[in-house]
GROMACS .gro file of N, CA and C in nm:
model
  360
    1SER      N    1   1.518  -0.115  -0.808
    1SER     CA    2   1.490  -0.255  -0.789
    1SER      C    3   1.405  -0.306  -0.905
    2ASP      N    4   1.423  -0.429  -0.942
    2ASP     CA    5   1.346  -0.489  -1.049
    2ASP      C    6   1.214  -0.548  -1.000
    3CYS      N    7   1.189  -0.541  -0.873
    3CYS     CA    8   1.070  -0.599  -0.813
    3CYS      C    9   0.947  -0.516  -0.849
    4TRP      N   10   0.843  -0.579  -0.900
    4TRP     CA   11   0.721  -0.509  -0.939
    4TRP      C   12   0.642  -0.464  -0.815
    5TYR      N   13   0.644  -0.544  -0.710
    5TYR     CA   14   0.562  -0.515  -0.592
    5TYR      C   15   0.613  -0.395  -0.512
    6THR      N   16   0.742  -0.375  -0.506
    6THR     CA   17   0.797  -0.268  -0.421
    6THR      C   18   0.746  -0.131  -0.461
    7PRO      N   19   0.753  -0.091  -0.589
    7PRO     CA   20   0.701   0.042  -0.623
    7PRO      C   21   0.549   0.054  -0.605
    8GLN      N   22   0.478  -0.056  -0.618
    8GLN     CA   23   0.333  -0.051  -0.595
    8GLN      C   24   0.305  -0.011  -0.450
    9ALA      N   25   0.377  -0.072  -0.357
    9ALA     CA   26   0.358  -0.040  -0.216
    9ALA      C   27   0.413   0.098  -0.183
   10ALA      N   28   0.523   0.137  -0.246
   10ALA     CA   29   0.590   0.263  -0.213
   10ALA      C   30   0.518   0.385  -0.268
   11THR      N   31   0.433   0.368  -0.368
   11THR     CA   32   0.371   0.484  -0.432
   11THR      C   33   0.220   0.490  -0.410
   12THR      N   34   0.167   0.407  -0.322
   12THR     CA   35   0.026   0.412  -0.289
   12THR      C   36   0.009   0.418  -0.138
   13ALA      N   37  -0.110   0.451  -0.095
   13ALA     CA   38  -0.136   0.463   0.049
   13ALA      C   39  -0.279   0.417   0.078
   14ASP      N   40  -0.296   0.361   0.197
   14ASP     CA   41  -0.428   0.322   0.244
   14ASP      C   42  -0.485   0.436   0.327
   15PHE      N   43  -0.619   0.449   0.324
   15PHE     CA   44  -0.688   0.551   0.400
   15PHE      C   45  -0.786   0.483   0.494
   16ALA      N   46  -0.770   0.506   0.623
   16ALA     CA   47  -0.857   0.446   0.725
   16ALA      C   48  -0.877   0.297   0.699
   17PRO      N   49  -0.768   0.219   0.697
   17PRO     CA   50  -0.781   0.079   0.661
   17PRO      C   51  -0.865  -0.004   0.758
   18GLY      N   52  -0.880   0.040   0.880
   18GLY     CA   53  -0.958  -0.036   0.977
   18GLY      C   54  -1.105   0.004   0.983
   19SER      N   55  -1.144   0.102   0.902
   19SER     CA   56  -1.280   0.152   0.907
   19SER      C   57  -1.370   0.080   0.807
   20ARG      N   58  -1.469   0.009   0.859
   20ARG     CA   59  -1.564  -0.058   0.771
   20ARG      C   60  -1.650   0.044   0.696
   21LEU      N   61  -1.675   0.159   0.759
   21LEU     CA   62  -1.754   0.265   0.693
   21LEU      C   63  -1.679   0.319   0.572
   22HIS      N   64  -1.549   0.352   0.589
   22HIS     CA   65  -1.469   0.400   0.475
   22HIS      C   66  -1.462   0.294   0.366
   23TRP      N   67  -1.445   0.169   0.407
   23TRP     CA   68  -1.438   0.059   0.310
   23TRP      C   69  -1.568   0.049   0.232
   24PHE      N   70  -1.681   0.053   0.302
   24PHE     CA   71  -1.811   0.041   0.237
   24PHE      C   72  -1.839   0.160   0.145
   25MET      N   73  -1.817   0.281   0.196
   25MET     CA   74  -1.847   0.402   0.119
   25MET      C   75  -1.759   0.417  -0.005
   26SER      N   76  -1.637   0.365   0.001
   26SER     CA   77  -1.546   0.379  -0.113
   26SER      C   78  -1.543   0.255  -0.201
   27GLY      N   79  -1.618   0.154  -0.166
   27GLY     CA   80  -1.615   0.030  -0.242
   27GLY      C   81  -1.480  -0.038  -0.233
   28GLY      N   82  -1.413  -0.021  -0.119
   28GLY     CA   83  -1.283  -0.084  -0.097
   28GLY      C   84  -1.165  -0.002  -0.147
   29LEU      N   85  -1.191   0.115  -0.205
   29LEU     CA   86  -1.080   0.196  -0.259
   29LEU      C   87  -0.995   0.261  -0.151
   30ASN      N   88  -1.037   0.253  -0.026
   30ASN     CA   89  -0.951   0.304   0.080
   30ASN      C   90  -0.831   0.212   0.101
   31LEU      N   91  -0.836   0.091   0.047
   31LEU     CA   92  -0.724  -0.004   0.057
   31LEU      C   93  -0.648  -0.004  -0.076
   32GLN      N   94  -0.587   0.110  -0.106
   32GLN     CA   95  -0.517   0.128  -0.233
   32GLN      C   96  -0.394   0.040  -0.247
   33VAL      N   97  -0.318   0.022  -0.140
   33VAL     CA   98  -0.197  -0.060  -0.148
   33VAL      C   99  -0.234  -0.202  -0.191
   34GLU      N  100  -0.331  -0.259  -0.122
   34GLU     CA  101  -0.372  -0.396  -0.154
   34GLU      C  102  -0.432  -0.404  -0.294
   35HIS      N  103  -0.508  -0.302  -0.333
   35HIS     CA  104  -0.566  -0.299  -0.467
   35HIS      C  105  -0.457  -0.295  -0.574
   36HIS      N  106  -0.352  -0.217  -0.553
   36HIS     CA  107  -0.244  -0.208  -0.651
   36HIS      C  108  -0.158  -0.334  -0.653
   37LEU      N  109  -0.142  -0.398  -0.539
   37LEU     CA  110  -0.066  -0.522  -0.535
   37LEU      C  111  -0.143  -0.639  -0.598
   38PHE      N  112  -0.273  -0.637  -0.580
   38PHE     CA  113  -0.359  -0.747  -0.627
   38PHE      C  114  -0.479  -0.689  -0.703
   39PRO      N  115  -0.456  -0.632  -0.822
   39PRO     CA  116  -0.563  -0.559  -0.892
   39PRO      C  117  -0.682  -0.645  -0.935
   40THR      N  118  -0.666  -0.775  -0.946
   40THR     CA  119  -0.777  -0.859  -0.991
   40THR      C  120  -0.856  -0.921  -0.876
   41VAL      N  121  -0.813  -0.896  -0.753
   41VAL     CA  122  -0.885  -0.950  -0.638
   41VAL      C  123  -1.005  -0.861  -0.609
   42ASP      N  124  -1.120  -0.922  -0.589
   42ASP     CA  125  -1.242  -0.848  -0.557
   42ASP      C  126  -1.222  -0.768  -0.428
   43HIS      N  127  -1.280  -0.648  -0.425
   43HIS     CA  128  -1.261  -0.559  -0.310
   43HIS      C  129  -1.309  -0.622  -0.180
   44TRP      N  130  -1.396  -0.718  -0.186
   44TRP     CA  131  -1.446  -0.785  -0.067
   44TRP      C  132  -1.333  -0.853   0.011
   45HIS      N  133  -1.228  -0.897  -0.060
   45HIS     CA  134  -1.118  -0.970   0.003
   45HIS      C  135  -1.001  -0.881   0.045
   46LEU      N  136  -1.003  -0.754   0.009
   46LEU     CA  137  -0.890  -0.666   0.040
   46LEU      C  138  -0.864  -0.651   0.190
   47PRO      N  139  -0.966  -0.639   0.276
   47PRO     CA  140  -0.936  -0.629   0.420
   47PRO      C  141  -0.857  -0.749   0.473
   48ALA      N  142  -0.885  -0.868   0.423
   48ALA     CA  143  -0.810  -0.986   0.468
   48ALA      C  144  -0.665  -0.981   0.420
   49LEU      N  145  -0.643  -0.925   0.302
   49LEU     CA  146  -0.507  -0.913   0.250
   49LEU      C  147  -0.427  -0.807   0.324
   50ARG      N  148  -0.494  -0.711   0.383
   50ARG     CA  149  -0.427  -0.599   0.452
   50ARG      C  150  -0.330  -0.650   0.558
   51SER      N  151  -0.372  -0.742   0.642
   51SER     CA  152  -0.283  -0.789   0.749
   51SER      C  153  -0.164  -0.865   0.692
   52ILE      N  154  -0.183  -0.939   0.584
   52ILE     CA  155  -0.073  -1.012   0.521
   52ILE      C  156   0.027  -0.915   0.461
   53VAL      N  157  -0.022  -0.813   0.390
   53VAL     CA  158   0.065  -0.713   0.329
   53VAL      C  159   0.139  -0.635   0.436
   54GLU      N  160   0.068  -0.596   0.542
   54GLU     CA  161   0.130  -0.521   0.651
   54GLU      C  162   0.243  -0.601   0.715
   55HIS      N  163   0.217  -0.728   0.743
   55HIS     CA  164   0.319  -0.813   0.805
   55HIS      C  165   0.439  -0.833   0.711
   56THR      N  166   0.412  -0.858   0.584
   56THR     CA  167   0.520  -0.882   0.488
   56THR      C  168   0.606  -0.758   0.470
   57CYS      N  169   0.544  -0.640   0.460
   57CYS     CA  170   0.620  -0.516   0.446
   57CYS      C  171   0.706  -0.490   0.569
   58THR      N  172   0.651  -0.515   0.687
   58THR     CA  173   0.727  -0.498   0.810
   58THR      C  174   0.843  -0.596   0.817
   59LYS      N  175   0.815  -0.720   0.784
   59LYS     CA  176   0.917  -0.825   0.791
   59LYS      C  177   1.036  -0.796   0.700
   60TYR      N  178   1.010  -0.743   0.582
   60TYR     CA  179   1.117  -0.720   0.485
   60TYR      C  180   1.161  -0.574   0.473
   61GLY      N  181   1.114  -0.488   0.563
   61GLY     CA  182   1.157  -0.350   0.565
   61GLY      C  183   1.108  -0.268   0.446
   62LEU      N  184   0.991  -0.301   0.395
   62LEU     CA  185   0.934  -0.228   0.282
   62LEU      C  186   0.839  -0.120   0.332
   63PRO      N  187   0.824  -0.011   0.258
   63PRO     CA  188   0.736   0.096   0.302
   63PRO      C  189   0.590   0.055   0.292
   64LEU      N  190   0.509   0.104   0.383
   64LEU     CA  191   0.364   0.086   0.379
   64LEU      C  192   0.304   0.213   0.436
   65TYR      N  193   0.238   0.290   0.352
   65TYR     CA  194   0.185   0.420   0.393
   65TYR      C  195   0.036   0.409   0.425
   66THR      N  196   0.000   0.464   0.539
   66THR     CA  197  -0.138   0.460   0.585
   66THR      C  198  -0.174   0.596   0.643
   67PHE      N  199  -0.295   0.641   0.612
   67PHE     CA  200  -0.348   0.764   0.668
   67PHE      C  201  -0.472   0.731   0.749
   68ASP      N  202  -0.495   0.808   0.856
   68ASP     CA  203  -0.608   0.782   0.944
   68ASP      C  204  -0.742   0.803   0.873
   69GLY      N  205  -0.745   0.891   0.775
   69GLY     CA  206  -0.869   0.919   0.703
   69GLY      C  207  -0.839   0.990   0.573
   70TYR      N  208  -0.945   1.021   0.499
   70TYR     CA  209  -0.928   1.085   0.369
   70TYR      C  210  -0.869   1.225   0.379
   71LEU      N  211  -0.908   1.300   0.481
   71LEU     CA  212  -0.855   1.436   0.493
   71LEU      C  213  -0.705   1.436   0.518
   72CYS      N  214  -0.656   1.344   0.600
   72CYS     CA  215  -0.511   1.333   0.622
   72CYS      C  216  -0.441   1.298   0.491
   73GLY      N  217  -0.498   1.207   0.417
   73GLY     CA  218  -0.440   1.168   0.289
   73GLY      C  219  -0.444   1.281   0.188
   74LEU      N  220  -0.553   1.357   0.186
   74LEU     CA  221  -0.566   1.470   0.094
   74LEU      C  222  -0.462   1.577   0.127
   75ARG      N  223  -0.444   1.607   0.254
   75ARG     CA  224  -0.341   1.705   0.294
   75ARG      C  225  -0.202   1.658   0.251
   76SER      N  226  -0.173   1.532   0.271
   76SER     CA  227  -0.044   1.478   0.230
   76SER      C  228  -0.027   1.487   0.079
   77HIS      N  229  -0.131   1.460   0.004
   77HIS     CA  230  -0.123   1.466  -0.141
   77HIS      C  231  -0.099   1.610  -0.188
   78ILE      N  232  -0.163   1.705  -0.126
   78ILE     CA  233  -0.142   1.846  -0.161
   78ILE      C  234   0.002   1.886  -0.132
   79ARG      N  235   0.056   1.843  -0.017
   79ARG     CA  236   0.198   1.871   0.013
   79ARG      C  237   0.288   1.805  -0.091
   80HIS      N  238   0.254   1.683  -0.131
   80HIS     CA  239   0.330   1.610  -0.232
   80HIS      C  240   0.332   1.687  -0.364
   81LEU      N  241   0.220   1.743  -0.403
   81LEU     CA  242   0.212   1.817  -0.530
   81LEU      C  243   0.293   1.946  -0.526
   82SER      N  244   0.314   2.000  -0.407
   82SER     CA  245   0.389   2.126  -0.395
   82SER      C  246   0.540   2.105  -0.382
   83CYS      N  247   0.587   1.979  -0.377
   83CYS     CA  248   0.729   1.949  -0.363
   83CYS      C  249   0.801   1.955  -0.497
   84GLU      N  250   0.930   1.977  -0.488
   84GLU     CA  251   1.015   1.967  -0.605
   84GLU      C  252   1.028   1.819  -0.643
   85PRO      N  253   1.044   1.786  -0.771
   85PRO     CA  254   1.057   1.646  -0.813
   85PRO      C  255   1.167   1.570  -0.740
   86SER      N  256   1.280   1.634  -0.713
   86SER     CA  257   1.389   1.564  -0.645
   86SER      C  258   1.351   1.528  -0.502
   87ASP      N  259   1.272   1.615  -0.435
   87ASP     CA  260   1.225   1.586  -0.300
   87ASP      C  261   1.131   1.466  -0.299
   88VAL      N  262   1.043   1.460  -0.398
   88VAL     CA  263   0.948   1.350  -0.408
   88VAL      C  264   1.021   1.218  -0.429
   89ALA      N  265   1.120   1.217  -0.520
   89ALA     CA  266   1.196   1.095  -0.547
   89ALA      C  267   1.272   1.050  -0.423
   90GLN      N  268   1.327   1.145  -0.350
   90GLN     CA  269   1.402   1.110  -0.230
   90GLN      C  270   1.310   1.050  -0.124
   91ARG      N  271   1.191   1.109  -0.104
   91ARG     CA  272   1.098   1.056  -0.004
   91ARG      C  273   1.043   0.921  -0.044
   92ALA      N  274   1.025   0.898  -0.174
   92ALA     CA  275   0.971   0.771  -0.222
   92ALA      C  276   1.079   0.664  -0.231
   93GLY      N  277   1.205   0.703  -0.214
   93GLY     CA  278   1.313   0.607  -0.221
   93GLY      C  279   1.344   0.565  -0.363
   94THR      N  280   1.311   0.650  -0.459
   94THR     CA  281   1.331   0.614  -0.599
   94THR      C  282   1.444   0.696  -0.661
   95SER      N  283   1.544   0.726  -0.585
   95SER     CA  284   1.654   0.807  -0.634
   95SER      C  285   1.751   0.728  -0.721
   96GLY      N  286   1.716   0.605  -0.755
   96GLY     CA  287   1.802   0.523  -0.840
   96GLY      C  288   1.865   0.410  -0.762
   97ALA      N  289   1.870   0.421  -0.631
   97ALA     CA  290   1.933   0.318  -0.549
   97ALA      C  291   1.833   0.213  -0.502
   98GLY      N  292   1.707   0.231  -0.536
   98GLY     CA  293   1.605   0.136  -0.491
   98GLY      C  294   1.552   0.177  -0.355
   99ILE      N  295   1.452   0.110  -0.312
   99ILE     CA  296   1.385   0.145  -0.188
   99ILE      C  297   1.453   0.081  -0.069
  100GLY      N  298   1.521  -0.026  -0.091
  100GLY     CA  299   1.588  -0.092   0.021
  100GLY      C  300   1.504  -0.205   0.076
  101GLY      N  301   1.556  -0.268   0.175
  101GLY     CA  302   1.487  -0.382   0.232
  101GLY      C  303   1.505  -0.504   0.144
  102ASN      N  304   1.448  -0.612   0.186
  102ASN     CA  305   1.463  -0.737   0.114
  102ASN      C  306   1.341  -0.758   0.024
  103ASP      N  307   1.329  -0.673  -0.080
  103ASP     CA  308   1.210  -0.678  -0.163
  103ASP      C  309   1.201  -0.805  -0.247
  104ALA      N  310   1.311  -0.866  -0.283
  104ALA     CA  311   1.306  -0.991  -0.361
  104ALA      C  312   1.243  -1.102  -0.278
  105ALA      N  313   1.280  -1.112  -0.152
  105ALA     CA  314   1.223  -1.215  -0.065
  105ALA      C  315   1.075  -1.186  -0.039
  106ALA      N  316   1.041  -1.059  -0.021
  106ALA     CA  317   0.900  -1.024   0.000
  106ALA      C  318   0.818  -1.059  -0.123
  107THR      N  319   0.870  -1.030  -0.240
  107THR     CA  320   0.799  -1.063  -0.364
  107THR      C  321   0.778  -1.212  -0.375
  108ALA      N  322   0.880  -1.289  -0.344
  108ALA     CA  323   0.868  -1.435  -0.350
  108ALA      C  324   0.761  -1.483  -0.254
  109THR      N  325   0.756  -1.424  -0.135
  109THR     CA  326   0.656  -1.464  -0.036
  109THR      C  327   0.517  -1.430  -0.083
  110ILE      N  328   0.497  -1.308  -0.134
  110ILE     CA  329   0.365  -1.264  -0.178
  110ILE      C  330   0.321  -1.343  -0.301
  111MET      N  331   0.409  -1.357  -0.398
  111MET     CA  332   0.373  -1.423  -0.524
  111MET      C  333   0.350  -1.572  -0.507
  112SER      N  334   0.414  -1.633  -0.409
  112SER     CA  335   0.399  -1.778  -0.391
  112SER      C  336   0.260  -1.813  -0.341
  113GLY      N  337   0.192  -1.713  -0.287
  113GLY     CA  338   0.060  -1.739  -0.231
  113GLY      C  339   0.066  -1.814  -0.099
  114ASP      N  340   0.186  -1.827  -0.044
  114ASP     CA  341   0.204  -1.898   0.082
  114ASP      C  342   0.173  -1.804   0.196
  115VAL      N  343   0.045  -1.796   0.231
  115VAL     CA  344   0.001  -1.705   0.336
  115VAL      C  345   0.071  -1.737   0.467
  116GLY      N  346   0.091  -1.864   0.496
  116GLY     CA  347   0.160  -1.904   0.618
  116GLY      C  348   0.300  -1.847   0.627
  117ALA      N  349   0.372  -1.845   0.514
  117ALA     CA  350   0.509  -1.790   0.512
  117ALA      C  351   0.505  -1.640   0.531
  118ALA      N  352   0.403  -1.575   0.476
  118ALA     CA  353   0.394  -1.429   0.488
  118ALA      C  354   0.364  -1.387   0.631
  119VAL      N  355   0.288  -1.467   0.702
  119VAL     CA  356   0.248  -1.431   0.837
  119VAL      C  357   0.343  -1.486   0.942
  120ALA      N  358   0.421  -1.589   0.908
  120ALA     CA  359   0.510  -1.653   1.005
  120ALA      C  360   0.624  -1.562   1.045
   0.00000   0.00000   0.00000
């Protein structure tokens, strides 16, 4: 897919996105998906973007990876490092056919800044 946002969401993961403690201790880095989608937005605003990103990904069938905490994410990352490259590409949906879903419409919704359209 030519969409810039789709691989950002497909190759990053949030860790304990609902935890204010994780957010505070990491300086907002537990919200990696939102950080990669909106790299210039101050970390203070990332929790508010989380619900918009979650809704938009669900609406358009895009992947959104979340782990309950850092240990779950670390275990997943270690498993990821032990996989063959073809297995990783297949799980990430990057086998050349794209990730699927309506990523062009999702990109238009996110980039337009129309929060109402993203949540509607």
